[in-house]
mmCIF file of C-alpha atoms in Angstrom:
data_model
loop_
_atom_site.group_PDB
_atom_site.id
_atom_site.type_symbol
_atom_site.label_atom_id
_atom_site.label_comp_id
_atom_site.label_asym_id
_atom_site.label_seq_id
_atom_site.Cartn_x
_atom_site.Cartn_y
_atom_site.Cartn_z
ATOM 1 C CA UNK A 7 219.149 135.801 207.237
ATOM 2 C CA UNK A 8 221.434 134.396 205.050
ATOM 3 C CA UNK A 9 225.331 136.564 205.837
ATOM 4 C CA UNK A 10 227.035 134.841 202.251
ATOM 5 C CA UNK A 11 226.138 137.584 200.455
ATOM 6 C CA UNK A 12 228.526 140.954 201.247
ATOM 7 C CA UNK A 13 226.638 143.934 201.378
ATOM 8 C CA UNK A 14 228.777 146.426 199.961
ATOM 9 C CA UNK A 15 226.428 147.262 196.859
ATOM 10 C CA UNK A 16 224.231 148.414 199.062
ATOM 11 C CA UNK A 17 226.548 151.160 200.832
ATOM 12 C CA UNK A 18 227.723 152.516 197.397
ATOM 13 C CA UNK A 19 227.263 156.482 197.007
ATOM 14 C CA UNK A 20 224.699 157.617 194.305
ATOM 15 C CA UNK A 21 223.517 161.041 192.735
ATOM 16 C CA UNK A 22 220.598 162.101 191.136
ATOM 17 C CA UNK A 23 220.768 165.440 190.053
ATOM 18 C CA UNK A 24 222.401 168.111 192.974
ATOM 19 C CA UNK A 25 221.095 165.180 195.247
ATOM 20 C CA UNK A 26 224.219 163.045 196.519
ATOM 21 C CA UNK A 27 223.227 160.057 198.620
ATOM 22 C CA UNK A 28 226.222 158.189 200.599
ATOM 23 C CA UNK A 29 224.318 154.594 200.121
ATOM 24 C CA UNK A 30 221.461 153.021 198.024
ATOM 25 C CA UNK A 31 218.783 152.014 201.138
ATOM 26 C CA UNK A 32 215.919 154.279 200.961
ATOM 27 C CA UNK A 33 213.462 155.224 203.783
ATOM 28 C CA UNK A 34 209.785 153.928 202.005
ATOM 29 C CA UNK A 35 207.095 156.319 202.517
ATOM 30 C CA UNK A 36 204.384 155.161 205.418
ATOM 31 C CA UNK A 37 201.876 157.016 206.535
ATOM 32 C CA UNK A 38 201.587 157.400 210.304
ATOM 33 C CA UNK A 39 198.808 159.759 210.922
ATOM 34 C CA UNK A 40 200.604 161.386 214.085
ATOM 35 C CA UNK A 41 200.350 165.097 212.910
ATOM 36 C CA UNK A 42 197.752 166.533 214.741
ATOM 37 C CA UNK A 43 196.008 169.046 212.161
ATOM 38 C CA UNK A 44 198.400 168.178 209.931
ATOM 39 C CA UNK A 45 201.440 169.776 211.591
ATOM 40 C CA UNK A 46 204.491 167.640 211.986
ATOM 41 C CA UNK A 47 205.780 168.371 215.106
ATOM 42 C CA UNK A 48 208.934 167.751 217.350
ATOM 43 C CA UNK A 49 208.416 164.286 217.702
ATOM 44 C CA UNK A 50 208.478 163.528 213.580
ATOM 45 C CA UNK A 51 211.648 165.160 213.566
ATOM 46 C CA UNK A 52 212.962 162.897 216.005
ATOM 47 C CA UNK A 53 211.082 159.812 214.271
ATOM 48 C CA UNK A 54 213.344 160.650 210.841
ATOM 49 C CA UNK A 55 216.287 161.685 212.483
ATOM 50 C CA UNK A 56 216.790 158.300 213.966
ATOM 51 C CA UNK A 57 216.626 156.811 210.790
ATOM 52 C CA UNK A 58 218.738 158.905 209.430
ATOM 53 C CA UNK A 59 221.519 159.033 212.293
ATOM 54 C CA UNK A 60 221.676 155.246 211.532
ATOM 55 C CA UNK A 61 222.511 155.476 208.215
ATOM 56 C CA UNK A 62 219.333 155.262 205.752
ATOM 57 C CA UNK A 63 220.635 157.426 202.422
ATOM 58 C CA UNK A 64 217.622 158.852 201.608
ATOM 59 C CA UNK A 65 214.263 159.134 203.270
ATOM 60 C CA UNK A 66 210.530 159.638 201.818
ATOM 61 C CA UNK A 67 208.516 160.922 204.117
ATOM 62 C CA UNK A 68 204.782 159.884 204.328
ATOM 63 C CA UNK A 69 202.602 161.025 202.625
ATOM 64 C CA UNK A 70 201.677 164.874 202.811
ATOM 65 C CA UNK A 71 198.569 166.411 201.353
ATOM 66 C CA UNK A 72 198.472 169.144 198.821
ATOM 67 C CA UNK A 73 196.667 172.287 199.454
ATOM 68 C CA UNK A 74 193.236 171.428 198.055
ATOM 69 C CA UNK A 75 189.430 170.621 199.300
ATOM 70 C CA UNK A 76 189.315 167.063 198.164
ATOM 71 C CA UNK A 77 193.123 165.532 198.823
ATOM 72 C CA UNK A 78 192.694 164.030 202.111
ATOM 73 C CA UNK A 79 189.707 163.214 204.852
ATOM 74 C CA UNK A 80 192.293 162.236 207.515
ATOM 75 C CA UNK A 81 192.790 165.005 209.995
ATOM 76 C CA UNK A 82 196.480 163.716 211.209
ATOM 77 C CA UNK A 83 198.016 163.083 207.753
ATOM 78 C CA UNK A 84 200.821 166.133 207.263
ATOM 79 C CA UNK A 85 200.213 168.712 205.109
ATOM 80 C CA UNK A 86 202.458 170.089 202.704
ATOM 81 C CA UNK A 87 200.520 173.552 203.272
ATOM 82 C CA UNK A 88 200.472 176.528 205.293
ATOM 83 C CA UNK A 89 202.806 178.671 207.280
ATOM 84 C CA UNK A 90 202.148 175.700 210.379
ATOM 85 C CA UNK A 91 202.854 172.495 208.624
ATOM 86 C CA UNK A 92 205.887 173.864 206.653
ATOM 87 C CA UNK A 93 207.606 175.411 209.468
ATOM 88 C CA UNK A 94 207.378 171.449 211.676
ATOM 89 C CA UNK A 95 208.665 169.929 207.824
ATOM 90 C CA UNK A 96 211.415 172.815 207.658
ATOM 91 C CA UNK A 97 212.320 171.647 211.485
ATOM 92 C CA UNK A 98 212.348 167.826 210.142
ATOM 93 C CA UNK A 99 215.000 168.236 207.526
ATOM 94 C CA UNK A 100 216.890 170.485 209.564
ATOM 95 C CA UNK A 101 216.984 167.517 211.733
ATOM 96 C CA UNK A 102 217.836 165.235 209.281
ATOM 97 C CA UNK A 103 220.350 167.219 207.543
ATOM 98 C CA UNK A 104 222.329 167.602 211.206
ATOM 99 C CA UNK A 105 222.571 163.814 210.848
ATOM 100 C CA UNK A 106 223.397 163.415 207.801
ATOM 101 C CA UNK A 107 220.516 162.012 205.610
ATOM 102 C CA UNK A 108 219.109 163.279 202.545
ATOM 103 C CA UNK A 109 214.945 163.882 202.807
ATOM 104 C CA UNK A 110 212.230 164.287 200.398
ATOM 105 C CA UNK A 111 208.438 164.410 200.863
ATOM 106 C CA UNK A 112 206.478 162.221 198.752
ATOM 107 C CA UNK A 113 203.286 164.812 197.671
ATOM 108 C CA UNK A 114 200.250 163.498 197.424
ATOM 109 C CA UNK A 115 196.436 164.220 196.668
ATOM 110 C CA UNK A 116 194.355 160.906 198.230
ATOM 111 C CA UNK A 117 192.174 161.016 195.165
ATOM 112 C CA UNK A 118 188.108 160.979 194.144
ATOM 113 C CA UNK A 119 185.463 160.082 196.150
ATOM 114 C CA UNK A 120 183.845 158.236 193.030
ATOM 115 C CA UNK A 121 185.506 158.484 190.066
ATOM 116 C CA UNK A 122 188.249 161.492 188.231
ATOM 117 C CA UNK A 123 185.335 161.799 185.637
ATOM 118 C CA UNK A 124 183.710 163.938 188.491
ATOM 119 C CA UNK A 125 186.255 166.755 188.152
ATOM 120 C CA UNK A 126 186.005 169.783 186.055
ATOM 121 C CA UNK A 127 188.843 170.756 184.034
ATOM 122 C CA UNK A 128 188.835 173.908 185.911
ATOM 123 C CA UNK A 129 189.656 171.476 188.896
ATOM 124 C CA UNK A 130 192.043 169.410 187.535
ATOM 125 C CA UNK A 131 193.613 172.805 187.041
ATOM 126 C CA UNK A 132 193.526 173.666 190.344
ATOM 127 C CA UNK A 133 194.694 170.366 191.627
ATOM 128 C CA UNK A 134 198.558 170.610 189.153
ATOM 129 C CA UNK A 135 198.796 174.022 190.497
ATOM 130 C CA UNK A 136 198.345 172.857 194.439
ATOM 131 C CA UNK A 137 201.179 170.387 193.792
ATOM 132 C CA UNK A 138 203.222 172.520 191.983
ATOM 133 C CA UNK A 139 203.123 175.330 194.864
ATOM 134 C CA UNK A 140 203.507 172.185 197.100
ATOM 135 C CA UNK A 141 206.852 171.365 195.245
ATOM 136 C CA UNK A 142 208.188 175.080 195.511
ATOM 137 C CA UNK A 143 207.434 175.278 198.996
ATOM 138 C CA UNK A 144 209.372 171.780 199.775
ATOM 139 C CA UNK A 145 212.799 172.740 197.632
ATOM 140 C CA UNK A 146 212.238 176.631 199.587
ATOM 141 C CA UNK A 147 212.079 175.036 202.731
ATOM 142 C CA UNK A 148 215.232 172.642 202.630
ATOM 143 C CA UNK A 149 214.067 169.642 201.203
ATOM 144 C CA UNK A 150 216.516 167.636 198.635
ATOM 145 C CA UNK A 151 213.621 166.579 196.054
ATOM 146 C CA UNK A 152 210.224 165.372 195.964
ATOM 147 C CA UNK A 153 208.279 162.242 195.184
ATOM 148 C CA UNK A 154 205.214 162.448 193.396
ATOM 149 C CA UNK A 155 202.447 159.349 194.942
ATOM 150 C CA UNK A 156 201.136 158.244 191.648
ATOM 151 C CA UNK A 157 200.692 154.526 192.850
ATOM 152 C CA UNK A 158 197.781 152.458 194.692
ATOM 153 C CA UNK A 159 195.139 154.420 193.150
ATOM 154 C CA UNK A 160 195.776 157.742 194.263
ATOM 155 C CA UNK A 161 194.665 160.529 192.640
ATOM 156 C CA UNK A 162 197.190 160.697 189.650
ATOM 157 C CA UNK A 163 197.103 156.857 189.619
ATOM 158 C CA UNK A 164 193.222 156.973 189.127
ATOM 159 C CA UNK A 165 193.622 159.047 185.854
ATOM 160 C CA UNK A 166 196.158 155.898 185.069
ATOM 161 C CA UNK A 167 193.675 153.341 185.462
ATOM 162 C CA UNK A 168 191.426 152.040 182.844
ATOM 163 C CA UNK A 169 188.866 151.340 185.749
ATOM 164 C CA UNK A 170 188.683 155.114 187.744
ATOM 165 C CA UNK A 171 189.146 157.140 184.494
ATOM 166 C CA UNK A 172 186.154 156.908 182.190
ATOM 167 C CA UNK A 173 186.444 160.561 180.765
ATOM 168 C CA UNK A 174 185.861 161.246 177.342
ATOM 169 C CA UNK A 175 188.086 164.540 177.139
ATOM 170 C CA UNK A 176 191.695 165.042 176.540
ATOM 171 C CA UNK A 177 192.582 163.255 180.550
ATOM 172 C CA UNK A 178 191.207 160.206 178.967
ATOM 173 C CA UNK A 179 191.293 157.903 176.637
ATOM 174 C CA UNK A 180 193.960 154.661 176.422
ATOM 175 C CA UNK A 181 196.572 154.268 178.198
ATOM 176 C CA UNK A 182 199.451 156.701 177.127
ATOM 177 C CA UNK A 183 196.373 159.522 176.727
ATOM 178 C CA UNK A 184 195.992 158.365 180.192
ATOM 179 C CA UNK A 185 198.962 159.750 181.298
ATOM 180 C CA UNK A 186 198.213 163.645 180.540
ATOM 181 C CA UNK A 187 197.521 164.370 183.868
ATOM 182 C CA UNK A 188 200.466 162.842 185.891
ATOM 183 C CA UNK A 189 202.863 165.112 182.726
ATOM 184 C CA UNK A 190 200.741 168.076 183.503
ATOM 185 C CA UNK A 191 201.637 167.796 187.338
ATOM 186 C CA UNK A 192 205.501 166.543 186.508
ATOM 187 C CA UNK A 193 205.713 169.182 183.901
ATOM 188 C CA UNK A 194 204.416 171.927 186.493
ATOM 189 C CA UNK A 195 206.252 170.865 189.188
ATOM 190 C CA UNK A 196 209.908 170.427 187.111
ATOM 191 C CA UNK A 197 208.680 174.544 186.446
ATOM 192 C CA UNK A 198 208.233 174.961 190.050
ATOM 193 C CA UNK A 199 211.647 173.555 190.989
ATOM 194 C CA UNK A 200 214.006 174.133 188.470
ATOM 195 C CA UNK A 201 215.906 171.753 186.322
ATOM 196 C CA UNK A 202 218.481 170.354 188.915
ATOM 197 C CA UNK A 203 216.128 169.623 191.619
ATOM 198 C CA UNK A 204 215.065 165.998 191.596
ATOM 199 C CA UNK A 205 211.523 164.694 191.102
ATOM 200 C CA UNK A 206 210.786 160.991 192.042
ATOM 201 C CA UNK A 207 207.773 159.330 190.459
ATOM 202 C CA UNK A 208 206.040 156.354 192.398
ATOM 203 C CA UNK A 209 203.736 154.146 190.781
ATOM 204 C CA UNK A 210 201.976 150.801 190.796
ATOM 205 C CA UNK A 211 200.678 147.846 188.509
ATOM 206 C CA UNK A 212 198.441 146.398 191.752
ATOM 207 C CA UNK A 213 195.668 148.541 193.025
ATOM 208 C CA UNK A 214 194.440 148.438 196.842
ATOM 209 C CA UNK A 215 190.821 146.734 195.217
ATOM 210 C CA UNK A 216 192.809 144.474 192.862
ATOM 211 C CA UNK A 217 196.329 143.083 193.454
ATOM 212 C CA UNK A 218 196.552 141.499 190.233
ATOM 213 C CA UNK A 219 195.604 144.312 188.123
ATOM 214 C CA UNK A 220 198.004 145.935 185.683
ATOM 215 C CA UNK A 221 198.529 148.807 183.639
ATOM 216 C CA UNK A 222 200.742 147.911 181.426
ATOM 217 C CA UNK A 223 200.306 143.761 180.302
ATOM 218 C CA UNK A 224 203.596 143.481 178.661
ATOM 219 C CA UNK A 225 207.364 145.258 178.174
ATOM 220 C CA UNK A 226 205.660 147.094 175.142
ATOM 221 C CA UNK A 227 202.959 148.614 176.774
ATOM 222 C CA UNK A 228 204.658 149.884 179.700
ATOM 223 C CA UNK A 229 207.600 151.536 177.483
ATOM 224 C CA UNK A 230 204.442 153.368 175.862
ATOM 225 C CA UNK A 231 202.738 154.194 179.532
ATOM 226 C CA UNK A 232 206.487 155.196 180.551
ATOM 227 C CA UNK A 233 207.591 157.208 177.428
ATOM 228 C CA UNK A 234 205.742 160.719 177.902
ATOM 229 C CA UNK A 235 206.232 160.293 182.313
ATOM 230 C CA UNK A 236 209.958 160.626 181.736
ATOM 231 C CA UNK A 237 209.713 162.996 178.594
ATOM 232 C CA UNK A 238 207.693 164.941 180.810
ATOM 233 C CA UNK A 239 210.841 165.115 183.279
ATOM 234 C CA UNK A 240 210.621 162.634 186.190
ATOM 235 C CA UNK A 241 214.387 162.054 187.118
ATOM 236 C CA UNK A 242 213.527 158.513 189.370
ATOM 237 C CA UNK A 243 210.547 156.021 189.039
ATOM 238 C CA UNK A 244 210.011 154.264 192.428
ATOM 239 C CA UNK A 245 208.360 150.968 191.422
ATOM 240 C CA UNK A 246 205.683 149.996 193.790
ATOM 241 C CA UNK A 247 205.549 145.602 193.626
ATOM 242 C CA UNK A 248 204.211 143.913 197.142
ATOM 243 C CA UNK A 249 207.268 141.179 196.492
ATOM 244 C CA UNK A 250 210.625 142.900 194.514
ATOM 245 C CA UNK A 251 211.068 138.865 194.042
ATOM 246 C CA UNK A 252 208.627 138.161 191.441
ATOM 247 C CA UNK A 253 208.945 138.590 187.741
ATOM 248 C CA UNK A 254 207.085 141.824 186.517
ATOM 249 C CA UNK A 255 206.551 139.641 182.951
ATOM 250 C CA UNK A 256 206.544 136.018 181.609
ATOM 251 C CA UNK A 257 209.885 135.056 180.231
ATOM 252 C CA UNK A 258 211.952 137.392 182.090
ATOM 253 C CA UNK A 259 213.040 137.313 185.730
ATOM 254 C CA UNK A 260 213.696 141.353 185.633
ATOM 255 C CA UNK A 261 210.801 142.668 188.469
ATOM 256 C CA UNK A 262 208.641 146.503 187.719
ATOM 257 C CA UNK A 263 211.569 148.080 188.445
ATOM 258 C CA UNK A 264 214.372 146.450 186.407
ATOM 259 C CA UNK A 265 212.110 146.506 183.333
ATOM 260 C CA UNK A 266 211.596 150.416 183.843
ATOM 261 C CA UNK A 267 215.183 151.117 184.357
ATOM 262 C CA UNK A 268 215.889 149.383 181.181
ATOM 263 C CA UNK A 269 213.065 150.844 179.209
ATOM 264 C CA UNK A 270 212.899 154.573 180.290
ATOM 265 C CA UNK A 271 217.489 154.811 181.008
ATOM 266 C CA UNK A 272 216.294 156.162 184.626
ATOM 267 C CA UNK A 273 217.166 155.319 188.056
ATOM 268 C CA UNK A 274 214.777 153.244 189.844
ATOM 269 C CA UNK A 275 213.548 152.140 192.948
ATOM 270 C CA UNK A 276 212.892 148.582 193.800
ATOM 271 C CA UNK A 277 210.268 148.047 197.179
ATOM 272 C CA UNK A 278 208.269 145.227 198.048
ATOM 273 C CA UNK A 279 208.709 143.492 201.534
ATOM 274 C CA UNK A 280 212.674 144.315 201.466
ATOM 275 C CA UNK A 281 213.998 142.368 204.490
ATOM 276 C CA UNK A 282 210.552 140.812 205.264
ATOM 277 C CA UNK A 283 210.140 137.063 204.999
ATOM 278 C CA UNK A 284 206.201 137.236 203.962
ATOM 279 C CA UNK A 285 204.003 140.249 201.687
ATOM 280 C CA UNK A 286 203.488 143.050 203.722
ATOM 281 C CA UNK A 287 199.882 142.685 203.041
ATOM 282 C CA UNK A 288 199.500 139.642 205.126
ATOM 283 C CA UNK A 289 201.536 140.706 208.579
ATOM 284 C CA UNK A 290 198.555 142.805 209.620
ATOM 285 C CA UNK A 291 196.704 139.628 210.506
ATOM 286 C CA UNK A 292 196.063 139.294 214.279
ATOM 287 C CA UNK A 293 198.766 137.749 215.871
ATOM 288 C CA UNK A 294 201.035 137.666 212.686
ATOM 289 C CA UNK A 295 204.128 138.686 211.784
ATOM 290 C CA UNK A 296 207.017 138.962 209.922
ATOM 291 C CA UNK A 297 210.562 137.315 210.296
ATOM 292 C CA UNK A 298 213.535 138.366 208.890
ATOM 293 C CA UNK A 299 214.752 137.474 205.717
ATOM 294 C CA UNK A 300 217.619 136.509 203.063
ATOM 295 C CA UNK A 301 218.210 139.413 201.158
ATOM 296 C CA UNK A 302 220.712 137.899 199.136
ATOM 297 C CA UNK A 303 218.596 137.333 196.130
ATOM 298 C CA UNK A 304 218.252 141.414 196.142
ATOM 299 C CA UNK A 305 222.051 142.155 196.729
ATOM 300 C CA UNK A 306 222.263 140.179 193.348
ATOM 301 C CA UNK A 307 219.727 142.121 191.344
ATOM 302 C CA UNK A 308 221.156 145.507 192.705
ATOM 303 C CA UNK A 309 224.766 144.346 191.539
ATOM 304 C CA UNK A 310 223.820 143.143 188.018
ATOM 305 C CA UNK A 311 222.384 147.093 187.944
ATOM 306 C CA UNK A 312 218.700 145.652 187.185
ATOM 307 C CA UNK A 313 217.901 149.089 189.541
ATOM 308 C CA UNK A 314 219.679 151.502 191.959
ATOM 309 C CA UNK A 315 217.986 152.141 194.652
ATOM 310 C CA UNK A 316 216.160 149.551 197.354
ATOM 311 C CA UNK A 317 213.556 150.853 199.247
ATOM 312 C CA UNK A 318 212.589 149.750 203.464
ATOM 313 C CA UNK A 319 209.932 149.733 204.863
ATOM 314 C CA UNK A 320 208.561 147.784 207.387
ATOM 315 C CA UNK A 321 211.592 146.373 208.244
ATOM 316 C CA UNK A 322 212.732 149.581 209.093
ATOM 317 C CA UNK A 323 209.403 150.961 210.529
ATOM 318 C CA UNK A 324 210.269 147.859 213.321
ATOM 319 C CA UNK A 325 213.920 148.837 213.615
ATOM 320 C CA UNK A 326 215.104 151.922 213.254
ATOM 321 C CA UNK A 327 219.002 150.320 213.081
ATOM 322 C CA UNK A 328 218.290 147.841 210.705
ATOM 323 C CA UNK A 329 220.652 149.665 208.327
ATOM 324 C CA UNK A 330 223.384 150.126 210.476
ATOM 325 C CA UNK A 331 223.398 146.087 211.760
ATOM 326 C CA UNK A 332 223.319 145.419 208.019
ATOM 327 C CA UNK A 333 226.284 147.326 207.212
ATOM 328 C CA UNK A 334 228.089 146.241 210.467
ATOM 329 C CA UNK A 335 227.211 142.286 210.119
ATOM 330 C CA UNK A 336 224.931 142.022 213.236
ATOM 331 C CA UNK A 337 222.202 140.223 211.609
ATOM 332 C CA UNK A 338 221.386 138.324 214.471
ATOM 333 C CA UNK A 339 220.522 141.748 216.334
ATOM 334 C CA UNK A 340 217.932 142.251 213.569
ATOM 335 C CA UNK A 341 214.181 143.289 214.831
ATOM 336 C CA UNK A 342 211.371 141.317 213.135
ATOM 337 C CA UNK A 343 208.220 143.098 212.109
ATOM 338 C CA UNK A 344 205.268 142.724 213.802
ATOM 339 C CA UNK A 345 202.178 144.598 213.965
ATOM 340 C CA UNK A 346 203.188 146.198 217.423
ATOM 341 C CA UNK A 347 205.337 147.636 215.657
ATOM 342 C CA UNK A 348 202.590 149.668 213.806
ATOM 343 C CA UNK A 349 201.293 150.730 217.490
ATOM 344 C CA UNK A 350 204.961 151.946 218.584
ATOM 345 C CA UNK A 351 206.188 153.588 215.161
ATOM 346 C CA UNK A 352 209.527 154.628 217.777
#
């Protein structure tokens, strides 16, 4: 890696909200599965601490599963549910907070088996009221704000997509009528919370099935697909791109999240194999992985204020000091990725 660039936008304070962070890097969310029933124990605690204790500003958790039949079929995924689960979370940012990071759980519901035209309205009801009561439950139990997971064809994400949302009724339709269910669940949530408590919004152009698919074709069409999501009260949009390198649109070099900071006015998140020298996708090929690299290009983009907030992940999944040998110059102590790293998750 490339040391010409200094790093200091990266270790500038921000706030959203009552939520002060002391430096831009975020924790990205990755699931882990090590929650046995879905209770995050004493060893999770320790697993964020460390990142915290080494300087990451804010941390999303992994994803944790709302209180309803259909959101998950993976025993070991967290839950954001019942008197267990939210005591081992309430432990975890205790932890966190002792060290001095900032922690919010990104809330999630895995999504339909076949497709969101299967689900009553009486469901979909049910569903924006589980992640509302998950929301309450995270700002009652210490948390600093939440992220909603409406990226990579999730739940909310399949209501987004032309492809998983063929309803006929008021959840579908085009694109912005696309959108009523993610305001629904922001709208119940920001009544859940309060006005001052922050609510992150993640979501994707590529889908798991289809890396080149997108929502939104041009600038125009995602200031329509953004307009009632932030109306609707999302405070940060975390912009989901497998390389925060490439262009989000012909003609411009501004990536997903530099075009949605400058069409919505909100903070955003930039991810997308930060600190990795390949697409994340490909390092979980036997044998590969992933060396370290220049970051300079994304120093530059953070400094002209094309976003505000840089997002790590496996980078930081393979070293838990990556932030603090950034900030200190020891690049050559830097950890590459590599798909032991997956096994270890230390």
């Amino acid at each position: 890696m490339s040391n010409s660039k200094s790093v200091q936008a990266l270790f500038q304070p921000f706030a959203i909200k009552n939520m002060a962070l002391p430096n831009r890097i975020v924790m990205a969310p990755m699931t882990r599965s090590f929650s046995p029933e879905g209770v995050p124990g004493a060893d999770v605690a320790a697993y964020y601490r460390r990142r915290a204790e080494n300087g990451v500003g804010l941390i999303v958790t992994e994803g944790t599963v709302i209180n309803h039949l259909d959101s998950s079929n993976q025993e070991n995924v967290p839950h954001i549910y019942g008197e267990e689960a939210l005591n081992g979370w309430a432990n975890v940012v205790a932890e966190v907070h002792k060290a001095g990071g900032r922690i919010i759980p990104q809330i999630w519901h895995m999504g339909a088996r076949g497709q969101v035209g299967d689900y009553t309205e009486e469901d979909i009801t049910a569903i924006v009221e589980a992640f509302a009561h998950a929301a309450s439950d995270a700002k009652r139990i210490g948390f600093d704000g939440i992220e909603l997971h409406g990226a990579h064809e999730y739940l909310i994400d399949q209501f987004f997509w032309n492809k998983t949302n063929p309803r006929t009724d008021r959840y579908g339709g085009d694109m912005v009528e696309r959108t009523r269910f993610a305001v629904e669940v922001i709208e119940t949530c920001r009544r859940a919370v309060g006005p001052d408590f922050p609510i992150v919004l993640r979501f994707s152009q590529w889908k798991g099935s289809d890396y080149s698919a997108k929502l939104a074709a041009t600038p125009n069409e995602l200031e329509q697909f953004l307009a009632p999501l932030t109306d609707a009260g999302v405070d940060v949009f975390h912009c989901s791109t497998r390389r925060f390198w490439e262009p989000e649109f012909e003609g411009s070099d501004l990536n997903l999240a530099g075009w949605t900071r400058k069409l919505t006015g909100k903070p955003t998140i930039t991810v997308g194999s930060v600190g990795l020298d390949s697409e994340f996708m490909a390092l979980f090929s036997e044998g590969k992985g992933a060396g370290i690299a220049n970051i300079d290009g994304l120093i530059e983009k953070l400094e002209r204020e094309e976003f505000d907030l840089v997002a790590i992940g496996r980078a930081l999944l393979a070293d838990p000091l990556w932030v603090s040998k950034i900030r200190e110059g020891r690049i050559d102590e830097l950890i590459p990725f590599s798909s032991d790293a997956v096994k270890t998750l230390h």
